[in-house]
XYZ file of C-alpha atoms in Angstrom:
552
model
C 4.389 47.012 73.378
C 2.382 45.047 71.199
C 5.154 44.316 68.876
C 6.888 43.199 72.471
C 4.222 41.031 73.149
C 3.796 39.344 69.611
C 7.582 38.271 69.651
C 7.179 37.110 73.399
C 4.126 35.196 72.655
C 6.484 33.950 69.316
C 9.274 32.492 71.098
C 6.782 30.883 73.196
C 5.739 28.567 70.527
C 8.914 28.062 69.554
C 9.839 26.891 72.888
C 7.581 24.056 73.228
C 8.249 21.713 70.519
C 10.941 20.840 72.655
C 9.773 21.158 76.089
C 7.228 18.274 77.354
C 3.738 19.449 77.279
C 2.841 19.893 80.650
C -1.178 20.373 80.202
C -3.398 17.259 79.853
C -4.942 17.109 76.614
C -8.430 18.307 76.474
C -11.732 16.130 75.932
C -12.767 15.871 72.289
C -16.199 16.016 70.867
C -16.485 14.113 67.755
C -18.831 15.181 64.732
C -19.148 14.898 60.777
C -17.619 17.268 58.579
C -19.185 14.975 55.261
C -21.187 12.246 55.710
C -19.868 9.140 54.290
C -20.488 6.651 51.070
C -20.715 2.881 50.597
C -17.900 3.309 47.554
C -14.530 4.204 47.480
C -14.976 5.452 43.778
C -17.071 3.405 41.967
C -16.553 1.799 38.477
C -17.515 -1.315 36.060
C -21.608 -1.917 36.484
C -23.163 -5.220 35.419
C -26.784 -5.475 35.584
C -27.791 -9.518 37.259
C -31.105 -9.889 36.052
C -32.424 -9.314 39.512
C -33.348 -6.146 39.922
C -30.003 -5.661 40.987
C -26.883 -4.057 39.806
C -23.484 -4.798 40.428
C -20.645 -2.275 41.220
C -16.806 -2.898 41.517
C -14.997 -0.488 44.055
C -11.294 -0.686 43.349
C -9.647 1.401 46.086
C -12.714 0.020 48.568
C -10.976 -3.514 47.243
C -15.292 -4.732 47.333
C -17.806 -4.928 44.498
C -21.546 -4.216 45.762
C -24.984 -5.136 45.333
C -27.629 -2.061 44.580
C -31.380 -2.453 44.662
C -32.465 -0.817 41.496
C -35.780 0.158 43.537
C -34.098 1.394 46.420
C -30.921 2.045 45.701
C -29.592 0.373 49.165
C -26.170 -0.811 48.726
C -24.845 -4.124 50.389
C -21.060 -5.841 49.783
C -21.520 -8.772 47.845
C -17.264 -9.542 48.550
C -15.692 -7.634 50.913
C -11.857 -6.477 51.469
C -9.541 -7.012 50.610
C -10.726 -9.976 47.896
C -12.893 -7.413 46.093
C -10.561 -5.306 44.846
C -12.898 -5.066 41.536
C -11.967 -2.279 38.354
C -14.133 -4.262 36.279
C -17.163 -6.925 36.985
C -19.231 -8.833 34.772
C -21.597 -11.879 34.897
C -20.782 -15.657 33.635
C -23.177 -17.828 32.218
C -23.790 -20.122 35.139
C -24.499 -16.627 37.521
C -20.785 -16.170 38.779
C -19.531 -13.125 39.312
C -16.079 -12.203 37.657
C -14.044 -9.313 38.615
C -10.440 -7.733 37.821
C -8.010 -6.786 40.371
C -6.015 -3.830 38.760
C -3.652 -3.684 41.525
C -3.556 -7.065 42.824
C -2.941 -8.587 39.402
C -6.080 -11.284 39.592
C -8.617 -12.607 37.911
C -11.428 -13.828 40.439
C -14.896 -15.505 40.694
C -17.503 -15.846 43.167
C -19.709 -19.086 42.366
C -23.830 -18.893 43.001
C -23.154 -20.888 46.378
C -21.011 -17.845 47.797
C -17.504 -19.680 46.983
C -14.586 -17.113 45.661
C -11.884 -18.508 43.797
C -8.669 -17.099 41.996
C -8.554 -18.169 38.196
C -5.764 -16.330 36.994
C -3.091 -14.371 38.428
C 0.362 -12.324 38.058
C -1.683 -9.874 35.283
C -0.339 -6.548 36.342
C -3.113 -3.535 34.978
C -6.279 -6.016 34.792
C -9.058 -4.191 33.948
C -11.567 -4.950 31.314
C -13.673 -8.396 31.354
C -16.403 -9.236 29.416
C -17.812 -12.667 27.886
C -18.535 -13.867 24.312
C -21.855 -15.912 23.065
C -20.194 -18.889 23.025
C -19.143 -18.270 26.605
C -15.544 -17.551 25.980
C -13.688 -14.657 28.547
C -11.264 -12.059 27.502
C -9.747 -9.645 29.791
C -7.285 -6.289 28.917
C -4.344 -5.006 29.983
C -3.914 -1.208 30.245
C -1.330 0.593 32.877
C 0.937 -0.909 34.864
C 3.256 -1.270 31.830
C 1.177 -3.321 30.335
C -0.688 -3.186 26.986
C -2.695 -6.376 26.059
C -6.074 -8.186 25.183
C -5.961 -12.052 26.451
C -8.090 -14.866 26.416
C -8.739 -16.625 29.775
C -10.113 -20.073 30.900
C -13.393 -19.437 33.167
C -12.392 -22.447 35.178
C -8.861 -21.135 35.803
C -8.020 -24.450 34.707
C -5.994 -23.105 31.627
C -3.361 -20.359 31.944
C -4.245 -16.826 29.966
C -3.719 -16.848 26.264
C -2.260 -13.346 25.232
C -4.026 -12.141 21.674
C -2.703 -8.846 21.697
C -0.893 -6.264 22.644
C 0.087 -2.635 21.687
C -3.650 -2.087 20.659
C -3.854 1.608 22.728
C -5.373 0.746 25.841
C -7.856 -1.281 25.276
C -10.893 -0.235 27.858
C -14.426 -1.343 28.763
C -15.749 -3.302 26.015
C -18.473 -5.503 24.889
C -19.261 -8.718 22.197
C -21.958 -7.994 19.391
C -23.787 -10.581 18.209
C -21.417 -11.151 15.000
C -18.828 -12.153 18.491
C -16.147 -9.545 17.645
C -15.355 -7.310 20.395
C -16.172 -3.779 20.563
C -14.174 -1.121 22.479
C -12.552 1.984 23.475
C -8.759 3.024 22.450
C -7.805 5.364 25.275
C -4.945 6.338 23.270
C -6.137 7.103 20.070
C -9.734 8.466 20.480
C -11.358 5.599 18.562
C -13.801 2.583 19.224
C -12.910 -0.449 17.312
C -14.441 -3.880 16.475
C -11.553 -6.274 17.418
C -11.877 -10.015 16.047
C -10.459 -11.968 18.756
C -9.773 -15.015 16.494
C -7.975 -13.395 13.485
C -6.266 -10.443 15.478
C -8.154 -7.767 13.058
C -9.350 -4.447 14.536
C -11.414 -2.297 12.375
C -12.480 1.472 13.708
C -16.291 2.045 14.357
C -16.143 5.650 15.465
C -13.184 8.304 15.995
C -13.219 11.831 17.264
C -13.467 10.840 20.979
C -11.741 12.809 23.699
C -11.209 10.023 26.079
C -13.533 7.187 25.338
C -13.351 4.309 28.395
C -16.045 2.376 27.572
C -19.172 1.482 25.433
C -21.917 -1.092 25.739
C -24.561 -1.692 23.198
C -28.108 -0.973 23.035
C -30.945 -3.663 23.622
C -31.545 -4.278 20.037
C -27.552 -4.650 19.883
C -27.577 -1.727 16.969
C -26.419 0.816 18.610
C -23.099 1.503 21.373
C -23.296 3.511 23.972
C -19.611 5.178 24.478
C -18.917 7.209 27.611
C -16.330 10.063 26.744
C -14.736 10.779 30.262
C -12.822 14.250 29.349
C -15.806 15.471 28.290
C -18.500 13.884 30.369
C -20.809 12.442 27.483
C -22.746 9.736 26.393
C -22.304 9.377 23.222
C -24.632 6.880 20.479
C -22.542 5.054 17.888
C -24.492 3.600 15.449
C -22.421 0.764 14.612
C -23.245 0.532 11.016
C -21.966 3.722 10.303
C -20.241 4.835 12.583
C -22.627 7.968 13.334
C -22.392 9.365 16.386
C -24.482 11.749 18.727
C -24.698 13.059 22.252
C -27.327 11.561 24.222
C -26.684 13.518 27.868
C -23.632 15.679 29.209
C -22.498 14.749 32.569
C -19.905 15.524 34.746
C -16.323 14.494 33.427
C -14.971 11.456 35.354
C -17.188 8.635 34.026
C -15.195 5.635 33.886
C -18.123 2.885 32.563
C -21.812 1.695 32.089
C -24.217 -0.695 31.148
C -27.006 -0.526 29.445
C -30.375 -2.851 30.586
C -33.558 -4.371 28.373
C -35.032 -0.921 28.760
C -32.719 1.116 26.786
C -31.952 2.603 30.238
C -28.099 3.515 30.664
C -26.479 3.180 34.184
C -23.289 5.649 34.216
C -20.895 5.555 37.155
C -18.803 8.310 38.028
C -15.079 7.852 39.861
C -15.130 11.702 40.646
C -18.167 12.050 42.129
C -18.597 8.497 43.511
C -22.117 8.099 42.142
C -24.089 6.538 39.668
C -26.719 8.124 37.707
C -29.269 6.431 35.449
C -30.028 7.749 31.396
C -32.980 7.701 29.447
C -31.745 7.963 26.177
C -35.082 8.665 24.778
C -35.079 12.100 25.946
C -31.448 12.624 27.888
C -33.095 12.833 31.557
C -31.162 11.901 34.339
C -31.243 10.865 37.784
C -29.047 9.774 41.052
C -29.166 6.397 41.803
C -25.938 6.186 44.673
C -25.051 9.461 45.513
C -21.825 11.269 47.220
C -19.764 14.125 48.604
C -16.088 12.606 48.580
C -14.486 10.048 46.663
C -11.778 8.350 48.602
C -10.267 11.066 51.219
C -7.011 10.427 52.237
C -4.270 13.461 52.985
C -5.582 16.648 54.427
C -4.230 20.375 54.796
C -5.704 23.042 56.711
C -4.113 26.579 56.329
C -2.965 27.896 60.219
C -3.880 31.212 59.330
C -7.421 30.634 58.291
C -9.837 31.681 60.701
C -12.648 29.642 58.500
C -10.184 26.629 58.601
C -11.054 25.397 55.187
C -9.513 21.814 54.218
C -7.394 20.988 51.140
C -9.163 17.211 50.761
C -6.924 14.905 48.400
C -10.026 12.710 47.180
C -7.366 10.394 45.031
C -9.571 11.298 42.095
C -10.292 15.093 42.630
C -8.849 17.717 45.330
C -11.363 19.512 47.208
C -11.819 22.708 49.390
C -14.228 21.928 51.737
C -15.351 24.077 55.238
C -13.994 22.728 58.265
C -16.899 24.298 59.701
C -20.043 23.909 57.347
C -19.039 20.752 55.256
C -19.582 22.737 52.336
C -17.228 21.717 48.966
C -16.588 25.004 47.976
C -14.073 23.802 45.069
C -13.676 20.725 43.280
C -10.215 20.111 40.764
C -10.824 16.970 38.861
C -8.638 14.365 36.979
C -8.601 13.968 33.718
C -10.298 16.926 33.037
C -7.453 18.670 34.186
C -3.760 17.924 34.175
C -3.638 17.201 38.260
C -1.996 14.214 39.243
C -4.296 11.239 41.183
C -3.755 13.205 44.724
C -3.297 11.166 47.467
C -1.609 13.264 50.085
C -1.416 17.170 50.417
C 0.450 20.018 52.221
C 0.348 23.599 51.895
C 3.595 25.868 51.618
C 2.949 29.805 51.565
C 2.398 30.235 48.204
C 1.710 26.450 46.564
C -0.253 23.197 47.111
C 1.637 20.280 47.672
C 0.662 16.561 45.843
C 1.872 13.332 45.836
C 0.474 10.444 44.389
C 1.644 6.518 44.255
C -1.164 6.036 42.014
C 0.484 7.426 39.119
C 4.233 7.969 41.033
C 4.157 11.887 40.652
C 4.579 14.682 42.740
C 2.710 17.992 42.113
C 3.190 21.855 42.787
C 0.153 23.993 42.494
C -0.436 27.591 42.552
C -2.795 28.171 45.572
C -4.537 30.889 44.103
C -4.898 30.244 40.647
C -5.127 26.216 40.931
C -1.946 26.443 37.833
C 0.344 23.174 37.910
C 4.040 24.564 37.735
C 6.033 21.479 38.085
C 4.806 17.711 38.065
C 7.905 15.195 39.106
C 8.134 11.546 37.997
C 8.638 9.454 41.534
C 7.779 5.577 41.319
C 9.097 4.523 44.062
C 6.082 4.323 46.325
C 5.858 8.244 46.875
C 3.893 9.044 49.720
C 3.963 12.835 51.635
C 6.041 15.817 50.238
C 5.816 18.852 51.338
C 7.560 22.025 50.228
C 10.470 23.578 52.293
C 11.127 27.159 53.070
C 13.645 27.478 50.529
C 11.519 26.184 47.749
C 12.683 22.649 48.099
C 11.161 19.447 48.227
C 10.767 16.665 51.051
C 9.452 12.943 49.583
C 8.907 10.244 51.821
C 9.635 6.386 49.609
C 7.505 4.090 50.795
C 9.869 1.394 48.850
C 13.114 2.686 49.129
C 12.096 3.590 52.698
C 14.060 6.960 51.911
C 13.525 10.417 52.436
C 15.003 12.584 49.772
C 15.348 16.956 48.849
C 13.747 17.693 45.280
C 15.356 20.521 43.847
C 13.473 23.878 43.495
C 14.661 24.548 40.150
C 15.065 22.465 37.160
C 15.840 20.422 36.100
C 14.639 19.056 39.225
C 17.495 17.131 41.079
C 17.267 14.620 43.992
C 19.738 14.045 46.989
C 19.113 11.656 49.830
C 18.274 13.223 53.463
C 18.024 10.149 55.082
C 16.925 6.303 54.842
C 16.444 3.004 56.428
C 12.834 4.377 57.333
C 10.545 1.324 57.310
C 7.570 2.615 55.168
C 7.345 6.075 55.352
C 3.988 7.749 54.987
C 3.072 10.734 56.826
C 5.339 13.789 57.192
C 4.821 17.264 58.772
C 7.779 20.012 59.132
C 9.472 21.644 62.590
C 11.463 23.932 60.545
C 10.971 26.791 63.283
C 12.869 25.232 65.638
C 16.284 25.315 66.327
C 17.686 22.597 64.645
C 14.910 22.444 61.646
C 13.157 19.044 61.146
C 10.516 16.987 60.056
C 8.594 14.200 61.676
C 7.805 11.108 59.806
C 5.504 8.398 60.001
C 6.817 5.011 59.482
C 4.013 2.108 59.095
C 5.602 -0.874 59.314
C 8.091 -0.107 62.204
C 5.128 1.898 64.053
C 7.397 4.799 64.903
C 7.439 8.332 64.751
C 10.678 9.514 63.839
C 12.326 13.171 63.595
C 14.693 13.487 60.983
C 17.085 16.622 61.376
C 17.244 18.871 57.663
C 21.353 19.786 57.889
C 22.566 16.207 57.805
C 19.675 13.657 58.177
C 20.080 12.593 61.238
C 17.115 10.623 62.875
C 15.708 10.852 66.163
C 12.781 8.293 67.633
C 10.305 10.202 68.741
C 7.625 7.253 69.186
C 7.384 4.104 68.757
C 4.648 0.666 69.820
C 2.254 2.304 67.296
C 0.255 0.156 65.169
C 0.325 1.589 61.718
C 0.180 5.491 61.644
C -0.362 7.146 58.576
C -1.521 10.613 59.026
C 0.513 13.311 60.892
C 0.108 16.701 61.901
C 1.008 20.001 64.524
C -1.305 21.497 67.518
C -1.089 24.640 67.727
C 0.215 23.903 71.248
C 3.362 22.159 69.745
C 1.898 18.016 69.734
C 2.016 15.672 67.237
C -1.309 14.333 66.147
C -1.436 10.725 64.614
C -3.669 8.359 63.112
C -2.517 4.932 64.493
C -4.694 3.161 61.595
C -3.552 0.113 62.940
C -5.488 0.486 66.331
C -8.683 2.303 64.473
C -7.694 5.270 66.645
C -6.340 9.419 67.098
C -3.322 9.560 69.260
C -1.463 12.415 70.469
C 2.155 12.629 70.936
C 4.273 14.954 72.949
C 7.511 14.982 70.205
C 9.826 15.371 73.760
C 9.089 12.832 75.979
C 7.002 10.839 73.314
C 4.189 9.970 75.658
C 0.903 9.083 73.997
C -2.525 10.396 74.594
C -5.938 8.764 73.207
C -7.865 10.971 72.015
C -10.363 8.837 70.022
C -10.508 5.104 69.200
C -12.708 3.014 67.678
C -12.586 4.788 64.753
C -13.748 3.707 61.016
C -10.319 4.041 59.302
C -7.752 1.581 57.334
C -8.773 -0.444 54.886
C -7.055 -4.081 55.245
C -3.569 -4.382 52.888
C -4.012 -5.653 49.686
C -1.880 -7.395 47.213
C -0.054 -4.927 44.964
C -0.187 -2.208 47.121
C 1.644 -0.902 49.912
C 1.515 -0.473 53.658
C -0.475 2.946 53.561
C -0.835 3.258 50.216
C -4.509 4.913 50.914
C -3.000 6.911 53.757
C -6.056 8.051 56.822
C -5.367 11.591 56.483
C -5.360 14.297 59.341
C -5.030 18.450 60.044
C -5.475 20.984 62.617
C -6.994 23.982 62.710
C -5.809 27.085 64.375
C -8.828 26.652 67.265
C -7.171 22.791 68.012
C -9.960 21.256 66.355
C -8.711 17.698 64.454
C -9.677 17.026 61.255
C -9.466 13.264 59.929
C -10.395 11.109 56.770
C -12.290 7.828 56.446
C -11.507 5.737 54.057
C -13.737 3.214 55.087
C -16.700 5.340 55.357
C -15.219 8.097 52.369
C -16.101 10.318 55.243
C -14.649 13.516 57.055
C -14.692 13.857 60.733
C -13.630 16.637 62.889
C -12.906 16.481 66.606
C -13.869 19.314 68.418
C -12.047 20.743 71.534
C -14.825 20.700 75.102
C -14.534 24.013 76.534
C -12.723 23.407 80.454
C -12.864 19.713 79.872
C -8.889 17.364 79.557
C -8.599 14.429 79.654
C -7.373 12.701 83.648
C-alpha cells in the first residue's frame, strides 16, 4: 500500500511538468538570510590623508570611501565607471583606478569629474606614482604580463617598459625612485629600475605575495602573502623577513598609514582589517559575511535546506533557515575555481566560472576536486546529467555543449543559436528529458530536448532573465534581473506571475564583461521556500510561502 502511494505520488509529480499549473501561486514573505555588504570583494586600498580610506571594488564596479573613525562606507564612484582593481591618489588629489575587465585607466579630479585616461589595456591591475609625478601601471592576466608608464593627464599613449616579468602586482616606489613589488609567479619581491629596466631580487621564499607597501620610515616593506594569510615585514637592506600577523587566506592588498598601522583587504571575506605591527593585534574596520553571492543550489532531499553559494571568491554552505555559514572553501588557498554558478548532482558539486574560464566537478562529501575542464567561451551555467556527462552554457558562442564523463573530456554541441544562455535547470524525469535555459539577451526561457537539441520557447518578453530553478510543483522560478523581480513561469503555458518586485539585483553591464556575467542565483527548497542572491547588496534572501494565502 505504501509503495503504491509512493509510486502514485511520484507519477503525479512527473506529470505536472507537462501540464498547466492550475493552482494559483501563494503569497510570499521576503526575509533576510544573510545581510549584505557595501562591497563585492574588496581589493586596492589608499589613504587620502583626510581621515578616509579609499577602497576599490572590481566586481561591484565601484570606488568607495571609508571613514576611519566610524567605519562608515560611502560610494565615491559607482557602477559602471568604478570597476577598480587598484586605486591611488595623484599629486593634485585626483583619484586614479584601474579597470581589470574594461582595460581602462580612470581618473576622478577633485571637482568630481571622471575621465578615461587610457583604454585597450586588458588585465589592467596595479598602479603607483613615482615622486616626480610619473605614473606606472601593470597588466596581468587576460593574456598580459607587462609594466607600462602612462600619462596622468591622458594626452600621451601608454609606453610599455617591460614584459614577461612574472606578473608584477601591487607595488610602490621607494625613496630611490625604484619600483618595489611582488612577482606572483616566482614568489619574489623585486626592485625594478623603470629607467633602465633592470630587475633585482629584494626577498624571496613567499608562497603567493600579492602586494607590498613601505612603512613610514621607508626602510621596511610590508608584504601580504595571500596563500599563507601572512603579513610579513621585509628589511629592504638585507631581505630579512618577519611574520607580523596571521590572517585568513585571500588577502588582496594593503596600505600603511603614517602611524604605521597596516590596512589589509581580503577579497574572500570581503573585509578590511587593521594590523598594529608593534604587537600583531588585528581589528576589523569593515566586516562582511558574503563576498559576491551568485549561483545557488539546494539539495531537494535536504530538510534543513542548506544552500551551496557560489560566492566567486569562495564556495560556502549556508543554512537556509538560520543563515549560518557552516563551511567555506576559499580560492587561491585551494585548487577551487572562482565559482559563479553551482549545481548539484547525486554525488557531485558542479562549479562554473567565466572569471577563469573553467568548469569544475567536486565531491559533495569530501569537497575533493575531481575534474577541471577549461572553457573560455563565456561559460555560464553547468550541470551534471544522470549519465555523468556535463551540460555547459556558453554565453559567448550561444551554444549548449555536452562534456563527456570520461577523460579526455570531449565535447559535442547539443544546440546553438541561443542568445546569452545563463541559467540551466534540468527536466530529466520527463518523458522527453530536457533542460530549461534562460537567455539573458533575448529575454526568453527555452526548453532544449536532450535527445536531439530541439528547442521550444517556454516564455518570452522577459528582461534579462538569469537564475532559474524548479519549484516542487513543477513551476519555474526565474530571476528577471532587468525588471528587478522574481517571477514564476508555468512551463506548459508560459504564463508568468510576479512573486516579488523592486529587488536589489542586477549590477549594470560593464565594458569587457558579458551579459549576465555575475548571475543572480535562484534555488528552491522542498518546502517551497525560494532563495535569491543579491549581487547589488552581496546578500542572500528567502521568500517563504504564506500558509493559506494565494495570489489573485
